[in-house]
Short mmCIF file of C-alpha atoms in Angstrom, two decimals:
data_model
loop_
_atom_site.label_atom_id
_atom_site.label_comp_id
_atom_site.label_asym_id
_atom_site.label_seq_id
_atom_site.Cartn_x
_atom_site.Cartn_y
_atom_site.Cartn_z
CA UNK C 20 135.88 70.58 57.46
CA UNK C 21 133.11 68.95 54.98
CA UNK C 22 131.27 66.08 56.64
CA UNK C 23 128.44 64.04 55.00
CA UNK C 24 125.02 64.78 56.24
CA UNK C 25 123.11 61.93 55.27
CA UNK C 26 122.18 59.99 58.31
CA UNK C 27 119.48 61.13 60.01
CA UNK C 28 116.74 62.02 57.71
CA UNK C 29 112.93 61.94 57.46
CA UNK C 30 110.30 62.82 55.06
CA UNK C 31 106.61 63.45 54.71
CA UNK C 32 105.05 63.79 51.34
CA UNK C 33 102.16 66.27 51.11
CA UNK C 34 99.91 67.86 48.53
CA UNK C 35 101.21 70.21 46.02
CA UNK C 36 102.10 73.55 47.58
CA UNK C 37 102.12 72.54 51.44
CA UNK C 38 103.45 75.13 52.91
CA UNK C 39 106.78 74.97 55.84
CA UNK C 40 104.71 76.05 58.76
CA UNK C 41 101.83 72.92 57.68
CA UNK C 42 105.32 70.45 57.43
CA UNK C 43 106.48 71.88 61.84
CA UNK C 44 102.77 71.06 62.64
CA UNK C 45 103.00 67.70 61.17
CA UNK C 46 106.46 66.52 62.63
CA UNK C 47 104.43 63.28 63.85
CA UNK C 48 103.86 62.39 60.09
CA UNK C 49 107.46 61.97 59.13
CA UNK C 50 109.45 58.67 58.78
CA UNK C 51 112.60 57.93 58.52
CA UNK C 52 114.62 57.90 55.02
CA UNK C 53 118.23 56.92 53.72
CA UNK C 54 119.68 59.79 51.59
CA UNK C 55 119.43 59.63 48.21
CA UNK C 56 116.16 59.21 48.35
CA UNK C 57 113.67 58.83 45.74
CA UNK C 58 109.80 59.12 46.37
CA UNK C 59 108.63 58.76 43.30
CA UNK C 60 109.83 55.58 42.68
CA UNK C 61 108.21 54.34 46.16
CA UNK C 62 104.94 54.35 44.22
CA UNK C 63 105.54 52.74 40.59
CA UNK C 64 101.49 52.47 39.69
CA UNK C 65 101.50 56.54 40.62
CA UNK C 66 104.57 57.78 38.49
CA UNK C 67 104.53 61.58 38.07
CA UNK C 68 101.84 62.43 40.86
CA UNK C 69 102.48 66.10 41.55
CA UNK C 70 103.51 66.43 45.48
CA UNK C 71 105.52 68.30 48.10
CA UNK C 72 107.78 66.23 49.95
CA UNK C 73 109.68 67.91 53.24
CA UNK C 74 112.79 66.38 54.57
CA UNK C 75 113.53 67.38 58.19
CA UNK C 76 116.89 66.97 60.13
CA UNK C 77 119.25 68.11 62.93
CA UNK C 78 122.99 69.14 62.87
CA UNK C 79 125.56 70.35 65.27
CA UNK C 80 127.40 73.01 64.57
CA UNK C 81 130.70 73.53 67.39
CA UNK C 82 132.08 76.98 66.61
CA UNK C 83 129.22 79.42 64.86
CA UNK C 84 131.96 82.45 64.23
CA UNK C 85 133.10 80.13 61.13
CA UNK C 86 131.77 79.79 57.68
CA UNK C 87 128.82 77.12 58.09
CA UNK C 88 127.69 76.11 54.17
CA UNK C 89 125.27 73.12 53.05
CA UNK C 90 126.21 71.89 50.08
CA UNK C 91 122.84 69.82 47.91
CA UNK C 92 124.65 67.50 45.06
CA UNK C 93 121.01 67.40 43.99
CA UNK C 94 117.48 67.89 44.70
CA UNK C 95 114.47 67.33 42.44
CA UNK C 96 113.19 69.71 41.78
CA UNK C 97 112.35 72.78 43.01
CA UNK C 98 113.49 73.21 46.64
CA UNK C 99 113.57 75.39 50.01
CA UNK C 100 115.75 75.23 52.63
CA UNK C 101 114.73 76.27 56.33
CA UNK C 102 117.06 76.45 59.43
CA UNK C 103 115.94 77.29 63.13
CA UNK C 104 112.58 78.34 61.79
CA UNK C 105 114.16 81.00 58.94
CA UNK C 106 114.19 80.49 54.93
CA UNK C 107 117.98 80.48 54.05
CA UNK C 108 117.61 79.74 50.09
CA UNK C 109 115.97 77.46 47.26
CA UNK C 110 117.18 76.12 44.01
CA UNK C 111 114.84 75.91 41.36
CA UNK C 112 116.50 73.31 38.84
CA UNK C 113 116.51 70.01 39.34
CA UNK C 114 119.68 68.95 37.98
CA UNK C 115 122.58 70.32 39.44
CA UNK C 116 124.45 70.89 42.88
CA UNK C 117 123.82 74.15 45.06
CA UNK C 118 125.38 75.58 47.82
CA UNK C 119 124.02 77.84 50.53
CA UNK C 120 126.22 79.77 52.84
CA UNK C 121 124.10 79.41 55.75
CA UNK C 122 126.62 80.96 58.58
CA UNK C 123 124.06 84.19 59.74
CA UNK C 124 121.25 81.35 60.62
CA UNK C 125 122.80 78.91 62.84
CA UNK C 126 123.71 78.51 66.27
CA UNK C 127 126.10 76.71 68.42
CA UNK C 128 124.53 73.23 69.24
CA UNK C 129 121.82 71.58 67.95
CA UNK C 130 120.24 73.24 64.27
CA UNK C 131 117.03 72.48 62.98
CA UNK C 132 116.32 72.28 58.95
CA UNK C 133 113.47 71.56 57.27
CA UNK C 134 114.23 71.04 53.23
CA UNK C 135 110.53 71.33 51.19
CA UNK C 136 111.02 70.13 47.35
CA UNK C 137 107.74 70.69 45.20
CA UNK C 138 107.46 68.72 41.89
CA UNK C 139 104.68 69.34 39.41
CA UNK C 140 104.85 66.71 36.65
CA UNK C 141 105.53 66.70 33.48
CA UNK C 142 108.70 68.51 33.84
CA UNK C 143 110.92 66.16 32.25
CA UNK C 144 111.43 63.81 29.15
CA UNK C 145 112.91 61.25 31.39
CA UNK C 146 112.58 59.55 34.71
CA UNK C 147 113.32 62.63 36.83
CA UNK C 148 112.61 60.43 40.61
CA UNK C 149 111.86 63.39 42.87
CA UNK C 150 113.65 64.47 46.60
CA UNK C 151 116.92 64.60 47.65
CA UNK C 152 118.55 62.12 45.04
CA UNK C 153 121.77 62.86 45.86
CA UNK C 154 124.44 63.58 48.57
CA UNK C 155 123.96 66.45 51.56
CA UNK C 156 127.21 67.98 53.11
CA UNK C 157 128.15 70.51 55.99
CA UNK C 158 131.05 72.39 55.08
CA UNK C 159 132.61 74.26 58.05
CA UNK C 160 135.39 76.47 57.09
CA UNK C 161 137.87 79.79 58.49
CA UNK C 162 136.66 83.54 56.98
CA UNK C 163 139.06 83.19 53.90
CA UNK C 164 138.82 79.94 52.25
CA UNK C 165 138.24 77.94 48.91
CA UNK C 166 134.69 77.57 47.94
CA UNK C 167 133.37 74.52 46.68
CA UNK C 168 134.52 73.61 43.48
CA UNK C 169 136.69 76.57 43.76
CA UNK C 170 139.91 74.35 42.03
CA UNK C 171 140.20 74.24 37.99
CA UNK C 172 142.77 72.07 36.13
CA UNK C 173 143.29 72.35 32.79
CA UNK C 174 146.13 70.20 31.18
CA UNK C 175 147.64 70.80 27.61
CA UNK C 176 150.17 68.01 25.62
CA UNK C 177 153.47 69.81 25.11
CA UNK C 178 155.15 67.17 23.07
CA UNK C 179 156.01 64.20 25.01
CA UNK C 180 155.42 66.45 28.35
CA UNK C 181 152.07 68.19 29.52
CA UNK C 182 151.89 71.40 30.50
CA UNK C 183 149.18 71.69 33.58
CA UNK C 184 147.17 74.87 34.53
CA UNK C 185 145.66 75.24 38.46
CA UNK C 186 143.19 78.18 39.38
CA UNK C 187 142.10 78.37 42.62
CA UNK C 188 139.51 80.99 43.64
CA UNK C 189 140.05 82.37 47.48
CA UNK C 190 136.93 84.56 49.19
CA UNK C 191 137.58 86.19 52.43
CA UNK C 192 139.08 89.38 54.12
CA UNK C 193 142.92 88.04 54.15
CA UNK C 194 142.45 86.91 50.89
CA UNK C 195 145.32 88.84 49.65
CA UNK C 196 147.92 87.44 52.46
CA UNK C 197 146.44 83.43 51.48
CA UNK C 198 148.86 81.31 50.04
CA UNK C 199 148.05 78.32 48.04
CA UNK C 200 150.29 75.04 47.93
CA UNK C 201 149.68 72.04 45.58
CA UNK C 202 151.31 68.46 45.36
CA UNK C 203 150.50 66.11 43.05
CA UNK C 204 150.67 62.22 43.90
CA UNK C 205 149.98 59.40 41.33
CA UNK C 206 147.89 55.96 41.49
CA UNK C 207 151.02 54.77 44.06
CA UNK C 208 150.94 57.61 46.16
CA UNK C 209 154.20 58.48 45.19
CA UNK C 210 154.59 62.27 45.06
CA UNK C 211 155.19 63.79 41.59
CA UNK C 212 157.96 66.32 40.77
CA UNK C 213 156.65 69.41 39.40
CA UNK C 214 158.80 71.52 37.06
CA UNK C 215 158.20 75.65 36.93
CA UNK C 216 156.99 77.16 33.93
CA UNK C 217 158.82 80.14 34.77
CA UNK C 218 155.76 82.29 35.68
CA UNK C 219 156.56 84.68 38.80
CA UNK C 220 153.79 83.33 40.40
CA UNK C 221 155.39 80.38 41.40
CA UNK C 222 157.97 79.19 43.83
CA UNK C 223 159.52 75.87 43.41
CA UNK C 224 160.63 74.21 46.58
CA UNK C 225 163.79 71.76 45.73
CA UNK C 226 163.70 70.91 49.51
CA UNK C 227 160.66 71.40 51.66
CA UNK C 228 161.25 73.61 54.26
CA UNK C 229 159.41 73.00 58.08
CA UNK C 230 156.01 74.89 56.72
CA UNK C 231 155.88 72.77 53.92
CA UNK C 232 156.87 69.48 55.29
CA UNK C 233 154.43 69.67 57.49
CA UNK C 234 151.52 69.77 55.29
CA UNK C 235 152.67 66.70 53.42
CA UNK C 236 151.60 63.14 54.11
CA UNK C 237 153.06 61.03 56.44
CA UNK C 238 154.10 58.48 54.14
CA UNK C 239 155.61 61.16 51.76
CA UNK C 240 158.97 61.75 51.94
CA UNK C 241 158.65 65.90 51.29
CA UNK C 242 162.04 66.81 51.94
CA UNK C 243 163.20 65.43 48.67
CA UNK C 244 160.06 66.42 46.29
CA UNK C 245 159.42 69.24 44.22
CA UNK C 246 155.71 71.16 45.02
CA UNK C 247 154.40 74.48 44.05
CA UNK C 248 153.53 77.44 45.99
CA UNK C 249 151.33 80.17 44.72
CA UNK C 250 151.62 83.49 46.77
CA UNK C 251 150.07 86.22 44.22
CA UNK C 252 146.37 86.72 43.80
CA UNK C 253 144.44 88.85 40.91
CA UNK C 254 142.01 91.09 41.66
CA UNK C 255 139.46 88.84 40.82
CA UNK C 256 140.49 86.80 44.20
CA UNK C 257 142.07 83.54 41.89
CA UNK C 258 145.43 82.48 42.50
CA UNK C 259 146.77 80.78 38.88
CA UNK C 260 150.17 78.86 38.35
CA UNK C 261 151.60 76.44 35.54
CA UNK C 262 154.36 74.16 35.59
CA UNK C 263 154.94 70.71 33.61
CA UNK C 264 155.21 67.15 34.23
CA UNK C 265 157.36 65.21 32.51
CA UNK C 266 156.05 61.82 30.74
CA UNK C 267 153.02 61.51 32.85
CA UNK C 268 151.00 57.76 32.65
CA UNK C 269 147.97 58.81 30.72
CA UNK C 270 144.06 57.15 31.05
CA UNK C 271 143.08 54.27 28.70
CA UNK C 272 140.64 51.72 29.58
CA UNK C 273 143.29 49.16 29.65
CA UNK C 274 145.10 51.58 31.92
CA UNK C 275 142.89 54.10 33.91
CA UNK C 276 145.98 56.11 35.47
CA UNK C 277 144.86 58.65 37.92
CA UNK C 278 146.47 61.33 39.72
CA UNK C 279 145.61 63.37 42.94
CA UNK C 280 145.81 67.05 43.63
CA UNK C 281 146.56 68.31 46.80
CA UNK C 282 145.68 71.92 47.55
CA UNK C 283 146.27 73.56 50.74
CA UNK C 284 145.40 77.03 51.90
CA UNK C 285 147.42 78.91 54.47
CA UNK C 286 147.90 82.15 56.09
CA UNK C 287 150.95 83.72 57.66
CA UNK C 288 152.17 79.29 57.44
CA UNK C 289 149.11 78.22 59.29
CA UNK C 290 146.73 75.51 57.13
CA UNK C 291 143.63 76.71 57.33
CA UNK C 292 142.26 74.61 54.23
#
């Protein structure tokens, strides 16, 4: 289950290259900050001052035999991460999203983490800002399961139709028993009918049996939709099927149609993702 981790946070900004075991000792010099935070900006006549900032938190964390990842949508700009007193990763660009399976270093309970980001300026043509600019999540999931941004779509016009690619990569030791369903819903939450490209990959339900019905929405009427199950995997770990939809309502700015993928992972019929 991901969960935002935002709430909670505090911050102390230090001199360049202050070290984790200098942030512990000066827990009484932290305040509290709303994430996305931005230090730099705090101090507009002092733009580009080289610092380190640390960020310290708590989390709970119910069952520690599952897959416990933290998931940074971006730090600037080069970063460690600490839990219960142990260095579980860094990230070095400032840019980008990182995540860091952090499942051997915490505990059932209460978890400490400490999260040091040193900037040395100039490191950037633009306003860079500098800290945790962007969203923190806690992503608790079974042994086999779908990393993040483990889904790729990839749509191609076929006439008046498209023709629409899924990929989904699965990690895990039942990997090779996972099965992978998908159901597509447009802007009215009304479920779209998806039609098989003939691939062997993929099973076309007509009528959803029990299993299947049962992952739908409530407000769905699955018995009479068409979805797609994908029950082969690669050795690569990547489940891949295709199948068309017929006279889809494109984007435009005058229109900004939108559809919704649904992807659900499940062993032996039990959703797991």
């Amino acid at each position: 289950m991901k969960r935002l981790f935002n709430d909670g946070w505090k911050f102390w900004k230090s001199e360049y290259g202050t070290e984790y075991e200098a942030a512990v000792k000066s827990a009484d010099k932290f305040t509290s900050v709303e994430i996305p935070h931005d230090w730099m900006i705090e101090d507009p006549h002092n733009l580009y001052a080289t610092n380190t900032g640390w960020y310290c938190n708590k989390f709970d964390v119910a069952n520690p035999d599952k897959k416990t990842f933290l998931i940074f949508d971006g730090i600037y700009m080069d970063s460690l991460v600490y839990i219960n007193g142990q260095e579980v990763g860094e990230w070095k660009n400032g840019f980008t999203q990182f995540v860091l399976d952090v499942s051997d270093y915490v505990k059932k309970g209460k978890n400490e983490i400490y999260v040091g980001v040193r900037c040395r300026y100039p490191s950037s043509r633009w306003y860079s800002g500098a800290g945790i600019y962007r969203n923190v999540w806690i992503d608790e999931l079974d042994d086999t399961y779908i990393p993040e941004n483990g889904i790729y779509v990839h749509s191609k016009k076929m006439g008046k139709d498209y023709k629409l690619t899924l990929q989904a990569e699965i990690l895990g030791t039942k990997a090779g028993k996972a099965e992978v369903l998908y159901r597509l819903f447009d802007d009215e939450n009304r479920e779209v009918d998806l039609i098989g490209s003939g691939g062997g990959e993929v099973d076309l339900f007509g009528q959803a049996d029990g299993e299947v019905e049962s992952f739908g929405r409530g407000n769905v009427g699955a018995e009479d939709k068409t979805c797609a199950l994908s029950k082969q995997i690669d050795s690569l770990g990547e489940k891949e099927i295709s199948f068309s939809i017929k006279n889809p309502k494109l984007w435009s700015p005058e229109n900004p149609n939108l559809y919704e993928l649904e992807v659900i992972l499940s062993i032996d019929g039990r959703c797991i993702q």
